[in-house]
Each structure stands twice: as C-alpha cells, then as structure tokens.
Coordinates of C-alpha atoms in Angstrom, one line a residue:
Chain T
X1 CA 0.0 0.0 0.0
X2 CA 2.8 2.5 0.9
X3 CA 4.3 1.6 -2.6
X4 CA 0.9 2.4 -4.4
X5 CA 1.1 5.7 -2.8
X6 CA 4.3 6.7 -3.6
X7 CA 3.6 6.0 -7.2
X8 CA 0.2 8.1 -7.3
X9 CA 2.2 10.6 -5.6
X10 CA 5.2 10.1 -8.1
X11 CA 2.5 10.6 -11.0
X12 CA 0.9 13.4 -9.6
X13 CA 4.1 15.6 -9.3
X14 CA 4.6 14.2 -12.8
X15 CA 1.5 15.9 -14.1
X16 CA 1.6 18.7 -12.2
X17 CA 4.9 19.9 -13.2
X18 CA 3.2 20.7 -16.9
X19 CA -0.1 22.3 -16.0
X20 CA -1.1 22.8 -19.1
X21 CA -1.4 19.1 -19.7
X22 CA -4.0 19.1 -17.5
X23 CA -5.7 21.8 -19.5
X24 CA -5.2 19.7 -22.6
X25 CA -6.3 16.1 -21.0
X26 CA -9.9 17.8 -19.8
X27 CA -10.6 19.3 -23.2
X28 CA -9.4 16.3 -25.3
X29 CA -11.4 14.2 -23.2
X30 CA -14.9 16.3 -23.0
X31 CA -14.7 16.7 -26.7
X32 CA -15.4 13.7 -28.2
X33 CA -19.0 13.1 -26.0
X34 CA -20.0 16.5 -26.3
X35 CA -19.5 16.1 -30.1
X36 CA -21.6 12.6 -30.1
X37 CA -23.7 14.2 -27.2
X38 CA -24.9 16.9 -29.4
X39 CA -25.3 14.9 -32.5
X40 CA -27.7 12.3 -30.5
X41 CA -29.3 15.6 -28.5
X42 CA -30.3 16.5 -32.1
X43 CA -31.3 13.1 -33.6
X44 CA -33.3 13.0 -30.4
X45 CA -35.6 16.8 -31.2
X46 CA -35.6 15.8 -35.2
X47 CA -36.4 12.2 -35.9
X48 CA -38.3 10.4 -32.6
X49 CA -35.5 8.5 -30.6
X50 CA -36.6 6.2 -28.2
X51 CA -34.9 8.5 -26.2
X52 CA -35.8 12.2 -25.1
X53 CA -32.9 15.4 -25.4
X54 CA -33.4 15.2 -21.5
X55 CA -32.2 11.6 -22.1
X56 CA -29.6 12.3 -24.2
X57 CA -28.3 15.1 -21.8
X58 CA -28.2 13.3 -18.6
X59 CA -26.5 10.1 -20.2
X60 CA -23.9 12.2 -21.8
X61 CA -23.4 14.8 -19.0
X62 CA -22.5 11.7 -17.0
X63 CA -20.4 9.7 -19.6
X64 CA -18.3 13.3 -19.7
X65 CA -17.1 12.0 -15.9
X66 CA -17.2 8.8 -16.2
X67 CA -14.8 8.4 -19.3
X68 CA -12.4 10.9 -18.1
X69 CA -11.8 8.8 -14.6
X70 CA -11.6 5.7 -16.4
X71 CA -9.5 6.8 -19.5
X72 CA -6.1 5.9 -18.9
X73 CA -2.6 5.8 -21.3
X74 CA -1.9 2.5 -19.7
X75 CA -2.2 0.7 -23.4
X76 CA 0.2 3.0 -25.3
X77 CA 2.6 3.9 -22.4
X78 CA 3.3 0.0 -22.0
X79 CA 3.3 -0.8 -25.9
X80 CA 6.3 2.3 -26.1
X81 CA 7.8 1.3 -23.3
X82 CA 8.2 -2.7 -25.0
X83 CA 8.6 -1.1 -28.7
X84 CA 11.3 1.5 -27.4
X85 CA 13.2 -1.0 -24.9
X86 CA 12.3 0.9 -21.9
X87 CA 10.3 -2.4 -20.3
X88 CA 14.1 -3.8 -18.5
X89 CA 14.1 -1.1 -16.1
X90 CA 10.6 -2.2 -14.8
X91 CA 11.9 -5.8 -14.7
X92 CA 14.6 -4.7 -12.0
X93 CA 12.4 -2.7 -9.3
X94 CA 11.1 -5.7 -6.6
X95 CA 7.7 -3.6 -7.2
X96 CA 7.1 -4.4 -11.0
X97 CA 5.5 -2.7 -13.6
X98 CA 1.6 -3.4 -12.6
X99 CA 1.7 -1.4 -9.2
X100 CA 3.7 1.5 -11.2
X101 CA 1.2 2.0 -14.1
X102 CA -2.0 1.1 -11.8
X103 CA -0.3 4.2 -9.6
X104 CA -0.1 6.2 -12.3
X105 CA -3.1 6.0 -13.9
X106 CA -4.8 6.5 -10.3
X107 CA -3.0 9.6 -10.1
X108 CA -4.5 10.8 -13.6
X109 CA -8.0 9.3 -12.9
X110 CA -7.8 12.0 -9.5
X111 CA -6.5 14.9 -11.5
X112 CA -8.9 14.3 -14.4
X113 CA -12.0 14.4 -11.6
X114 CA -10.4 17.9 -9.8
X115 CA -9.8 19.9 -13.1
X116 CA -13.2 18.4 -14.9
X117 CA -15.6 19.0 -11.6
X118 CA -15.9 23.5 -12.4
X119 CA -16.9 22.9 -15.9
X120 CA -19.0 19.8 -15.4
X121 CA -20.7 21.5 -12.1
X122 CA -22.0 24.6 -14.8
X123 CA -22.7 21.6 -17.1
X124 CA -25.3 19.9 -14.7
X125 CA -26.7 23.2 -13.3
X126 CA -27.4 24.6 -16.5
X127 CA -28.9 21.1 -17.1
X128 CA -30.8 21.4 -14.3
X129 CA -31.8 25.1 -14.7
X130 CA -33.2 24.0 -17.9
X131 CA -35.2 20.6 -17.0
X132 CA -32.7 18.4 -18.7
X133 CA -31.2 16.8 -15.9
X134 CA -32.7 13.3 -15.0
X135 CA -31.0 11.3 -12.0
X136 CA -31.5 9.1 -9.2
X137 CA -29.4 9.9 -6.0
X138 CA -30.2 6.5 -4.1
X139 CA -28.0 5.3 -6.9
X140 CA -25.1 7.4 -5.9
X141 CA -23.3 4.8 -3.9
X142 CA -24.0 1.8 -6.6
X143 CA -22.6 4.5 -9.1
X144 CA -19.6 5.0 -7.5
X145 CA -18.9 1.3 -7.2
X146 CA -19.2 1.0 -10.9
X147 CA -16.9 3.5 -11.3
X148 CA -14.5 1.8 -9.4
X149 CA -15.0 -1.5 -11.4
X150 CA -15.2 0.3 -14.7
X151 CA -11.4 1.6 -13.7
X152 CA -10.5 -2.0 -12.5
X153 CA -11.9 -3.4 -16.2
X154 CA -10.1 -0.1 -18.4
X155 CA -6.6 -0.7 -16.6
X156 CA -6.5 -4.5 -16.8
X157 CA -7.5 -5.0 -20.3
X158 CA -5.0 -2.2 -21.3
X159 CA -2.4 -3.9 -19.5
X160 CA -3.0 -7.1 -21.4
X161 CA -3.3 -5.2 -24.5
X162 CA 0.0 -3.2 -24.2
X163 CA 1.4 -6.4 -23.2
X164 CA 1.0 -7.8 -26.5
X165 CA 3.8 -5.8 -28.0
X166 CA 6.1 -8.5 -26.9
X167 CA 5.0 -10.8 -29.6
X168 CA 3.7 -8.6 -32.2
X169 CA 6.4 -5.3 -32.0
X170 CA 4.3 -2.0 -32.9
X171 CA 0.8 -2.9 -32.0
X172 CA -0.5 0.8 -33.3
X173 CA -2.9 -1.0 -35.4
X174 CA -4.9 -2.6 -32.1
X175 CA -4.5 0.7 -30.4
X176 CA -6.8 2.5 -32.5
X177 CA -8.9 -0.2 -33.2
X178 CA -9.6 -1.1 -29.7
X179 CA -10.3 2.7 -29.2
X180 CA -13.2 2.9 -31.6
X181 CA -14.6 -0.4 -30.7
X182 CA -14.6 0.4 -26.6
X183 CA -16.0 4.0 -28.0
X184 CA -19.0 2.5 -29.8
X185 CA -19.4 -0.6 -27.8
X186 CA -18.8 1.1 -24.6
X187 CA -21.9 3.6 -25.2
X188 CA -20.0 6.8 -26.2
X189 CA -20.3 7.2 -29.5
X190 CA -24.1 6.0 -29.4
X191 CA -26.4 5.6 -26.2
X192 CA -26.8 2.3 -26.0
X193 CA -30.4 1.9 -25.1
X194 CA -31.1 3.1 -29.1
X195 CA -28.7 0.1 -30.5
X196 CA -30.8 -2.8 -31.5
X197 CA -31.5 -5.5 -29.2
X198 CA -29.0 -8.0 -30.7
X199 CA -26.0 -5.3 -30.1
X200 CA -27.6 -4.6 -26.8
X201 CA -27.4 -8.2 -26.1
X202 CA -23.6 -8.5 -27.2
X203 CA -22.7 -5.4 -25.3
X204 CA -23.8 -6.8 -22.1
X205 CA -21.3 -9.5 -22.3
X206 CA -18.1 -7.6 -23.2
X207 CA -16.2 -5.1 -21.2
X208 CA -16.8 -2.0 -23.1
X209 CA -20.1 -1.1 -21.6
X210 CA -19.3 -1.9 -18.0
X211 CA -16.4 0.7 -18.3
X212 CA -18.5 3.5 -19.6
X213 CA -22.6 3.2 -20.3
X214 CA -23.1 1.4 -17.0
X215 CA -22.1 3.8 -14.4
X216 CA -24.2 6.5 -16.4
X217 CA -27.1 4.5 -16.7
X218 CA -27.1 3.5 -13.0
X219 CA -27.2 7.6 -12.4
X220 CA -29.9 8.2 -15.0
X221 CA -32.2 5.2 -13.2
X222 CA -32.7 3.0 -16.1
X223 CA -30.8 -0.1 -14.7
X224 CA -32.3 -2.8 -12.7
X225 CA -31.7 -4.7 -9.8
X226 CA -31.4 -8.1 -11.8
X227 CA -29.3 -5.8 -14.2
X228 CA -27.2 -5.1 -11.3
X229 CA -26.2 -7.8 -10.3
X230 CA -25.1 -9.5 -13.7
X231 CA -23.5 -5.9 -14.5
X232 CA -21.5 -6.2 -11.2
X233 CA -20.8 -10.5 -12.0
X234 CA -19.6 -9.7 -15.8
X235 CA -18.0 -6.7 -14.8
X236 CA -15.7 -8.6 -11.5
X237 CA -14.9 -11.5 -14.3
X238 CA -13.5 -9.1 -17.3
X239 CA -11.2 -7.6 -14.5
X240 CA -9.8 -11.5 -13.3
X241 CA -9.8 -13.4 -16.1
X242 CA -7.6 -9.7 -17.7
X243 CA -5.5 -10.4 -14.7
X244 CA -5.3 -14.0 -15.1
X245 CA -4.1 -13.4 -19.2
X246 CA -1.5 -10.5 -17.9
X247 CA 0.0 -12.9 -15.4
X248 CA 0.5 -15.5 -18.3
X249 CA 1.5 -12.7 -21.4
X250 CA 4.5 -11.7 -18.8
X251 CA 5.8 -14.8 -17.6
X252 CA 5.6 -16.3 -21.5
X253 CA 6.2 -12.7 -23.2
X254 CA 9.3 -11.8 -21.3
X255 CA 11.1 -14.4 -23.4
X256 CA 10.7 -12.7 -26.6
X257 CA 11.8 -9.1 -25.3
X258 CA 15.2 -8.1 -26.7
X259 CA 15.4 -5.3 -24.1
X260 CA 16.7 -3.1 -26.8
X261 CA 13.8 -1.7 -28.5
X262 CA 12.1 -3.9 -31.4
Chain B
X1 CA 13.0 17.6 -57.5
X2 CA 14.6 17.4 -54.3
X3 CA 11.9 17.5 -52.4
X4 CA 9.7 14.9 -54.8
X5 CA 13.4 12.4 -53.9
X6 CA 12.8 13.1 -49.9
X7 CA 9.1 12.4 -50.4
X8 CA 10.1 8.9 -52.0
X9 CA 12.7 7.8 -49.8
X10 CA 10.3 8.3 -46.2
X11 CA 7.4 6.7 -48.3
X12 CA 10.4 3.9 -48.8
X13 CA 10.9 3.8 -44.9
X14 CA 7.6 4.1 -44.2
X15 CA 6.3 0.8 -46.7
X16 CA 9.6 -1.4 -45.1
X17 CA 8.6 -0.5 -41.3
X18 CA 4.8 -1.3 -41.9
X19 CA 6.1 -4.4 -43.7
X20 CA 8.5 -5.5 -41.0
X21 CA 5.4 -5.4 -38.7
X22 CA 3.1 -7.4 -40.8
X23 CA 0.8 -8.1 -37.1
X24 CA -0.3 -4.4 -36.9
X25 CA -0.9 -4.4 -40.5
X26 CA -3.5 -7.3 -39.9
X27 CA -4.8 -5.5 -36.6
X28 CA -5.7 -2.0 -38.7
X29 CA -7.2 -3.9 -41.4
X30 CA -9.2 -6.2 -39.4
X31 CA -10.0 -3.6 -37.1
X32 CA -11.2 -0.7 -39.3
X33 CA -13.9 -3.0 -41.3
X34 CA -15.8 -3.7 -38.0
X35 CA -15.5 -0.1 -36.8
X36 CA -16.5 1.1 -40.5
X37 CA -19.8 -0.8 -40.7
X38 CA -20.5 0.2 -37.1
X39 CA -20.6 3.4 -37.9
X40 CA -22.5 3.1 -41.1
X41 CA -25.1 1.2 -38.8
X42 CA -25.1 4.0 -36.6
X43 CA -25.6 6.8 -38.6
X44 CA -28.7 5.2 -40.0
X45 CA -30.6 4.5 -36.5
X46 CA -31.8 8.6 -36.7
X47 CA -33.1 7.9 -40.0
X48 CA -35.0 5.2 -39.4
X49 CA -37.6 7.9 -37.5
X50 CA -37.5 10.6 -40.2
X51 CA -35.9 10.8 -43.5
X52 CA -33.4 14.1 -43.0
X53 CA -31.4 15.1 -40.5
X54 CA -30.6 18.8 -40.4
X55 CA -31.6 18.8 -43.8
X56 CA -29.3 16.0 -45.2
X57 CA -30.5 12.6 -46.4
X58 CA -29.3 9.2 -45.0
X59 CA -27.0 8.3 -48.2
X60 CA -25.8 12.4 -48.4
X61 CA -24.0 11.6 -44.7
X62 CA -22.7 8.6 -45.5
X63 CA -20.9 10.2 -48.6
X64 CA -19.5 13.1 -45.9
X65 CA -18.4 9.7 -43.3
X66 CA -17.0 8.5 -46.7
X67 CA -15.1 12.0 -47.7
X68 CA -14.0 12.0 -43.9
X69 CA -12.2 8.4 -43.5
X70 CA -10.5 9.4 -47.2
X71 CA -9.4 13.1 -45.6
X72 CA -8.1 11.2 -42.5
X73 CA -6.4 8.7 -44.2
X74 CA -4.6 10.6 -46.9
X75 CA -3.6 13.0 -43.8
X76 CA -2.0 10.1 -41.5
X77 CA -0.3 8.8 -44.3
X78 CA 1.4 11.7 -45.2
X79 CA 1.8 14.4 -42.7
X80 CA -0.1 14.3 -39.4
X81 CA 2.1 11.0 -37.6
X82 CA 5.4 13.3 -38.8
X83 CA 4.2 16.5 -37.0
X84 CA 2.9 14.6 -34.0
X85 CA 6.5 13.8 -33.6
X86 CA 7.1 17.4 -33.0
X87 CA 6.5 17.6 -29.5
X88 CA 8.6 15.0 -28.2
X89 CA 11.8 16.7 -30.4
X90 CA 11.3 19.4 -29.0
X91 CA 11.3 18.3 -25.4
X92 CA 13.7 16.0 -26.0
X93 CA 16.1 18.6 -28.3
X94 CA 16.4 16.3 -31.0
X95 CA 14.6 18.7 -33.5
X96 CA 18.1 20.2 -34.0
X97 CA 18.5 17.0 -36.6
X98 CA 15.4 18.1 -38.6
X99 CA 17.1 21.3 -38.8
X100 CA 20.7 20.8 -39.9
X101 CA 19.1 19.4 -43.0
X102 CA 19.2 21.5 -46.1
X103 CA 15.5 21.6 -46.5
X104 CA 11.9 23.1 -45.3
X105 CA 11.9 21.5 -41.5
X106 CA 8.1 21.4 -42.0
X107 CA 8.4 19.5 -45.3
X108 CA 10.5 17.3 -43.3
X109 CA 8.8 16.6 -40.3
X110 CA 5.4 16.1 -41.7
X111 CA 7.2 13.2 -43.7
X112 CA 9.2 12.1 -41.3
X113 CA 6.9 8.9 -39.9
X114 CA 4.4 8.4 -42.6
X115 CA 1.5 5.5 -41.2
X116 CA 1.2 3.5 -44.5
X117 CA -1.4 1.6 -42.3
X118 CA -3.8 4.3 -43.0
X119 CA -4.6 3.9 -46.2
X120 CA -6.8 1.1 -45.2
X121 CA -9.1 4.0 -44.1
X122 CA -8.6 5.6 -48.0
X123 CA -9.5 2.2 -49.3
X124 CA -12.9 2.2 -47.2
X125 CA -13.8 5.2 -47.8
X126 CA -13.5 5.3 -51.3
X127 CA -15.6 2.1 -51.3
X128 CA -18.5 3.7 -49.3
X129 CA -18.4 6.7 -51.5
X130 CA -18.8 4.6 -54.9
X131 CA -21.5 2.4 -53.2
X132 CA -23.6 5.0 -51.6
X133 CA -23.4 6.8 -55.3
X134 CA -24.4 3.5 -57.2
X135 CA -27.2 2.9 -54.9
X136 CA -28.8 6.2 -54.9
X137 CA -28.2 6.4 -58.9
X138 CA -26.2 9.8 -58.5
X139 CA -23.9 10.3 -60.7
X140 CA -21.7 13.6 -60.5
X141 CA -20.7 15.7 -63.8
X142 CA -17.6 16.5 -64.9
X143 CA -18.1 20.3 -62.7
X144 CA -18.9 18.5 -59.7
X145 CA -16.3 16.0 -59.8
X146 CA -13.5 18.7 -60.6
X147 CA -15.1 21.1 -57.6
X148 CA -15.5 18.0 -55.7
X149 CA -11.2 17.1 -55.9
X150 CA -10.3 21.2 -55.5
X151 CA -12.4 21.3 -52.5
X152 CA -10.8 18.4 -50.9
X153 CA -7.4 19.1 -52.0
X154 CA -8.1 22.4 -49.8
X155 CA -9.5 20.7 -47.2
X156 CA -6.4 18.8 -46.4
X157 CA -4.5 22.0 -46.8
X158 CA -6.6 23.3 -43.7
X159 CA -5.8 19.6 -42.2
X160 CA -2.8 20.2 -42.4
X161 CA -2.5 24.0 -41.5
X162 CA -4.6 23.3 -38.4
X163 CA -2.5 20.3 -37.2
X164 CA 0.8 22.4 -37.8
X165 CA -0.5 25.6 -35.9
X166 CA -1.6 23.6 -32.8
X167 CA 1.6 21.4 -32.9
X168 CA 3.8 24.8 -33.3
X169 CA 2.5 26.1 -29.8
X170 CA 4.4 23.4 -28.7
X171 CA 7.9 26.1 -29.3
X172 CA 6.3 27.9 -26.6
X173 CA 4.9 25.3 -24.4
X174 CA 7.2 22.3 -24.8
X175 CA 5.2 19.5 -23.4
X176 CA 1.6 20.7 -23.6
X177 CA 0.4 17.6 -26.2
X178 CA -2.4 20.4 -27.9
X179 CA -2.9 18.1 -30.6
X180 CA -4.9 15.7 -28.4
X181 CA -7.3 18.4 -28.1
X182 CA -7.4 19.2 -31.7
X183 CA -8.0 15.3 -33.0
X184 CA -11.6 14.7 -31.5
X185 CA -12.3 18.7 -32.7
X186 CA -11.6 16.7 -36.3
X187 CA -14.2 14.1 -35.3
X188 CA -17.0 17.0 -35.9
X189 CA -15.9 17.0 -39.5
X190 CA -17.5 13.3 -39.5
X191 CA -20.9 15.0 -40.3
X192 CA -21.8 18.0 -42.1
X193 CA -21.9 21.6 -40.4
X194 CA -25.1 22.3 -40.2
X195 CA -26.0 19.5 -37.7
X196 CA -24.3 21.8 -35.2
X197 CA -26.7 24.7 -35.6
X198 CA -26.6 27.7 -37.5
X199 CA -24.1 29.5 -35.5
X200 CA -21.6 27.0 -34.8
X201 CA -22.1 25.8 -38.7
X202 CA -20.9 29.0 -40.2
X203 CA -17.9 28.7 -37.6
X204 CA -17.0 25.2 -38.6
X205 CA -16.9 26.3 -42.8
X206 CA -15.8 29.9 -42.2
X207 CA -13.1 30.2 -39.2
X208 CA -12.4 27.3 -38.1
X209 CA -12.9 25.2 -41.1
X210 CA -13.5 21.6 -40.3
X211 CA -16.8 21.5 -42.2
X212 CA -13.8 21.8 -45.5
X213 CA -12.3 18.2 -44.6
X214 CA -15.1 16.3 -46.1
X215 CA -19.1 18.2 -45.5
X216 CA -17.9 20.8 -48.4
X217 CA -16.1 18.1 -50.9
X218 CA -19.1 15.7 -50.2
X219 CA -21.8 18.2 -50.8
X220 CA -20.4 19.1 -53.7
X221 CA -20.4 15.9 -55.0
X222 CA -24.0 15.0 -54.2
X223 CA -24.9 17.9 -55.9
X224 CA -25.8 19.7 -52.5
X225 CA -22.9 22.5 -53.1
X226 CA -22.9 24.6 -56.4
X227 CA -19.4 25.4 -57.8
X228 CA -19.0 28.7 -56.0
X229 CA -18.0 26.4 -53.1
X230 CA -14.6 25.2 -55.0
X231 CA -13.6 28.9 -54.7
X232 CA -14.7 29.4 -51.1
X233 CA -12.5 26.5 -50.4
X234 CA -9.5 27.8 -51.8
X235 CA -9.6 30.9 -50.7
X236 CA -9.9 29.6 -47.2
X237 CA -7.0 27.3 -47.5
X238 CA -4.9 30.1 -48.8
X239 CA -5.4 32.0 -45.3
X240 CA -5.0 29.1 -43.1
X241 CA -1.5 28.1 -44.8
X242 CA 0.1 31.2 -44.6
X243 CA -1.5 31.9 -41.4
X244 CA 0.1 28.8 -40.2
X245 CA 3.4 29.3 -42.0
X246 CA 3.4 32.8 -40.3
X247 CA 3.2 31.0 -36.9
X248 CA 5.5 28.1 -37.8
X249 CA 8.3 30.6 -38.6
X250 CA 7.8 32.6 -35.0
X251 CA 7.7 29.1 -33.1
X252 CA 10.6 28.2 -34.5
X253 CA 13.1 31.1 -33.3
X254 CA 11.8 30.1 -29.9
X255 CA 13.3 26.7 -30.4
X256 CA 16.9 26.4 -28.2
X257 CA 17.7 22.8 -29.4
X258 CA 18.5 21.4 -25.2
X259 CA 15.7 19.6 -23.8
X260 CA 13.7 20.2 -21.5

C-alpha cells in the first residue's frame, strides 16, 4: 500500500509539473462526448428517438465523468515502453511494472475528476436550470462502485493489450482499433439503449459497456436490480480473467523481449 | 526535385517498417472493417424515424463519413504521424536533426513517420463513397467531380494547417500535447456543419474550417454544393496556410535545441 502511494504521488508531481497538460487532458477528453452528445441531442428533437434530449443530456453529462476517470494511457505507455526498450528497467524494481502504471493511472484518474468537476458542475446546473437533468441519488453509492469496477476493467484490459507488443512489436494497429470499438461498444459514440436488441445483447457481455454506459445509466435510473447484479458478475470476471491473461503474457512474453527496442 | 526524392525515400521507410510489422498491419485492417460498418449502422438509426437530419439525407451523410475516413487517411499517411513527432523533439532537443538538414523543416517533419497503415481508411472510404453513389443512382458531372477534388485538395491543406498551428504552440509550451485536443475537434468533421446549428455551422466552414475536410467536398459531389464552393475553399486554405506558415516561422526562433 505505501508503494501504491508513492507511485500516485510520483505521477501526480509528474503531471503537475506541466499544467497545461491538465488543461489539454480535460478538453481532449470532453470533446469527443460532447461532439456525439450533441449529435444524439439533435437526432433525439428531429427524428423520434426512443430516447428524449433530456435523455440524451443526462446520459452524456454523466459519460463526460465517467470516461475521463476511467481513460487511462496505460495501453500505449506500455506498448512504447516494449517497442522502445524501456520495459528492462521495470523488470529490476522488486515492485514491477503493474503497481507503477496502476499508480499512475490513479494519479491521472484524480487529477482528471479535480480539473473536470468547475466545468462539469456549470454543465449539470445549467442542465438542471433547464429541466434536462434526469438522475436518481439513491443510486449514488451503486454509481460509485461501478466507477471503481469500470477503472479496475479499463486498466486491466490495457495492461494485457500493451502487453502484446512482446509478440507482435508495434501494436499501433490494435491501439486504434480497440479505441473505436470500446467507444462504440462502450456507449460513447451512441447511447446504448437506441442500438438494437442484438447489439444490446452482445454489449452486455463484453467489457466496453461496463467501463462506460453502466455507471451513467445506474445515475440516470434506467438499470435494474437483476441488471445489477449481472452488470457487477460480468464486470468482476473481465477484471480477473484480464488479470489472469496478464499474469501469463509476462511470464511467457518476457522471453521474446530483446530489451533493446524492437 | 529534391523535395519529390525526400518524399520517395520516407514513403520507402515508411512501406519497409509497416512491412516489417506485418501483425499491426492485420490488426488496422481487421479492425477498421468492424469499426467502418458500425458506424455506417449508426448513422442510419436517426433515419429510421425521419428521412433528414438537419436537412441531409441518409445516403448524403454517408458520402461526408465516406469523404472523412478518405481526408483522414490521406492526412495520416502523409503528414499528421510526422508533426505529431514534434513535440517529443522538441522536449527532447532532437529537432536540431530536422534542422541541420538543407531543406523546409516542416516539409521534413510532416514526412518524417508516414502511417502506410492508414490507407486502409482511403480504401474504405472510397468504397462507401462509390456504393452510396451506385445505390442512390447519382452520378456527379464533370463540374462537380472537378469542384469536388479542388475542394478536398483544400481541405487537407486546412488539415494540415490546423495540425501544424496547434503542434507549433508546442515552441512555446514544450510539453503541452495540444494536438490531443485538436483530434476529437476533427471528429466533428464526421458529419456535415449544419447538424451543429446555424451558429456553430458558419464557424466550422468559415473560421475554423473543419466543415472543408469532407461536409464541403461531399456536398459538392451529391450535388448539394454549387461550384461557388470550390472557390470558397480555396480561398480559405490560402489563409490558413500562410496563417500557419506565419506562426511556424515565429515558433521556430523560440526553439533552443537542449531539452527540457
């Protein structure tokens, strides 16, 4: 534990020595939903979505929160680190590499939620102000659980993921294809109460949704109990059985590193 | 000449890396087709309520999602991997290599790391473009095609202006990463201007002119745009590149080669 804290501590003087980082992680992270937030907000005035602009607003002024604590650089940081040789030095500290980059990116998950809460605050009074704001407080608690999971889910996949450079070299390709699929299937690019049932379906058994629809629609009140539950189950699996691959890419993986850079 | 020779040998770089990797070329292929038909699937669920959307039929988008994977793909395989290269030179002084050379450093660093793997998106989006066409029996004249190309061409040039300008602050900065706010901004270009409103439409084709990437050169070709549009474009793309070559050129004195 006092290991876990140095390294958040270690990555928060690392981000707050360049403030205008911080500056650039909020806006590059509040673009992309406010971009598919509006574009839904005015599918949902114009053509009859299942789902109303007030809809729209809450499930996007939420997903604004919830994707900036659970984005993390994890994936590419490690994938660099293997591609450009820097993974030895990790293999020498007694801590290892998973407590550093799980310190990190709690350290960026805690800096994203500071510098995001002034501009998300206007966001939900102005929501609020202007009857767009559903939400269901008694859901706080389960909420913030899911947030926790979702962050448990986002770091261990990406760990696996980034891992994989020690077989394939640059893995640039999976990078930006994971991206879009976790973005669509995840419930940012589209809400995914409006996908058809059969996508709906498939979501609820991969990761993607668990790390950022879930949480939101938990706030918004449109989950249920029996939802819960499985959410939580499916969720608490994609975060061992990650764990469980990552244990066996580094034992098996570390024999194909060449310590010099691929 | 010289700079047609550089062109060709980072192309020549570029093909051998992607080659050497032949995994990642598998994972961008394999993972764009998915993405792709996602998308496709997603732009249509609005339309399956009403028949526009801010005054654009279904197949009309599809041509701009077309015109924007093309946009994107021609930029990442030619300049926008190189210049996102910037930053770390700088903060890590090697830019100094970039400018010992006898060349434009600009030229240089937007070819510098070329993603080949990117034209997978050219490839798709060239597809949906043709398809979309053939299924909605449009089929552009010679005007429409020539103001379609001239409107693209300028439409990379703001790309590319855009990208340099916000990489640039990075002379004054050093490790503020300001592209990563500027590449979901290019995500709005996915869909034509006027879904943003009025207001923020005439921004995105008149100031800040994302709508040029691919709502101009698409409604052009759909027949949406009337010629007039070719020389908006260009005029446009003649302010944003020496707008950005003024602010290259100041960023650059600013650059004292060490590290930071």
């Amino acid at each position: 534990m006092r290991k876990l804290r140095s390294f958040i501590t270690i990555g928060l003087h690392a981000v707050t020595t360049y403030r205008l980082i911080i500056v650039v992680w909020v806006l590059s992270g509040i673009i992309e939903p406010i971009i598919w937030g509006v574009l839904w907000f005015v599918a949902a005035r114009d053509s009859g979505l299942p789902l109303s602009q007030g809809e729209v607003f809450s499930y996007y002024a939420f997903i604004l929160v919830i994707s900036r604590i659970t984005t993390s650089w994890t994936f590419d940081d490690v994938r660099s680190d293997i591609f450009q040789g820097r993974y030895s030095k990790y293999l020498l500290w007694p801590s290892g590499l998973i407590l550093y980059r799980f310190g990190f990116a709690v350290s960026h998950a805690l800096i994203s939620i500071v510098s995001l809460a002034p501009f998300w605050v206007v966001l939900f009074m102005w929501g609020v102000s202007n009857g767009l704001i559903t939400y269901d407080l008694a859901m706080l608690p389960f909420a913030l659980a899911t947030v926790l999971l979702a962050f448990s889910i986002r770091f261990s996949i990406d760990m696996v993921l980034g891992h994989l450079a020690l077989w394939f070299g640059r893995t640039e390709g999976l990078s930006i294809a994971y991206r879009a699929v976790s973005r669509i299937l995840g419930g940012i690019a589209v809400p995914l109460m409006v996908l058809p049932d059969v996508i709906g379906r498939l979501a609820m058994f991969l990761p993607f949704k668990y790390i950022y629809a879930f949480p939101a629609e938990i706030l918004i009140g449109t989950v249920s109990l029996r939802e819960h539950v499985f959410g939580f189950g499916i969720g608490g699996l994609w975060v061992l059985g990650m764990m469980g691959i990552l244990v066996v890419l580094g034992r098996y993986g570390l024999r194909n590193y060449e310590a010099v850079g691929i | 000449m010289k700079y047609y020779r550089i062109l060709k040998a980072y192309t020549r770089v570029s093909l051998s890396r992607m080659v050497s990797y032949r995994a990642d070329i598998l994972f961008r292929f394999a993972g764009i087709i998915p993405v792709f038909l996602i998308l496709i699937f997603l732009f249509s669920i609005p339309f399956q309520y009403q028949s526009e959307l801010a005054g654009w039929k279904k197949n009309e988008i599809l041509v701009v999602l077309g015109m924007y994977y093309i946009a994107e793909g021609v930029a990442w395989s030619t300049f926008k991997s190189g210049i996102g290269t910037l930053e770390r030179m700088v903060s890590e002084g090697t830019f100094d290599c970039i400018l010992i050379k006898p060349v434009s450093p600009a030229y240089v660093l937007s070819l510098i790391d070329i993603d080949s793997t990117r034209i997978a998106d050219i490839v798709v989006g060239s597809f949906l473009i043709v398809w979309v066409l053939m299924q909605s029996s449009i089929i552009p004249g010679v005007w429409e095609i020539a103001g379609t190309l001239v409107s693209f061409v300028a439409g990379l040039a703001v790309s590319y202006s855009l990208y340099l300008s916000v990489n640039t602050i990075v002379f004054w900065t050093t490790h503020a990463s300001v592209r990563h706010v500027l590449q979901p901004v290019y995500g709005a270009s996915r869909y034509p201007a006027e879904i943003w409103g009025e207001a923020i439409g005439r921004v995105l084709v008149w100031m800040i002119p994302l709508g040029l990437i691919a709502g101009v050169p698409a409604g052009m070709l759909v027949g949406k745009l009337g010629i007039e549009w070719a020389f908006y474009a260009t005029i446009i793309a003649m302010v944003w590149i020496v707008g950005a070559r003024l602010f290259w050129r100041t960023g650059l004195k600013l650059y004292v080669g060490v590290g930071s």
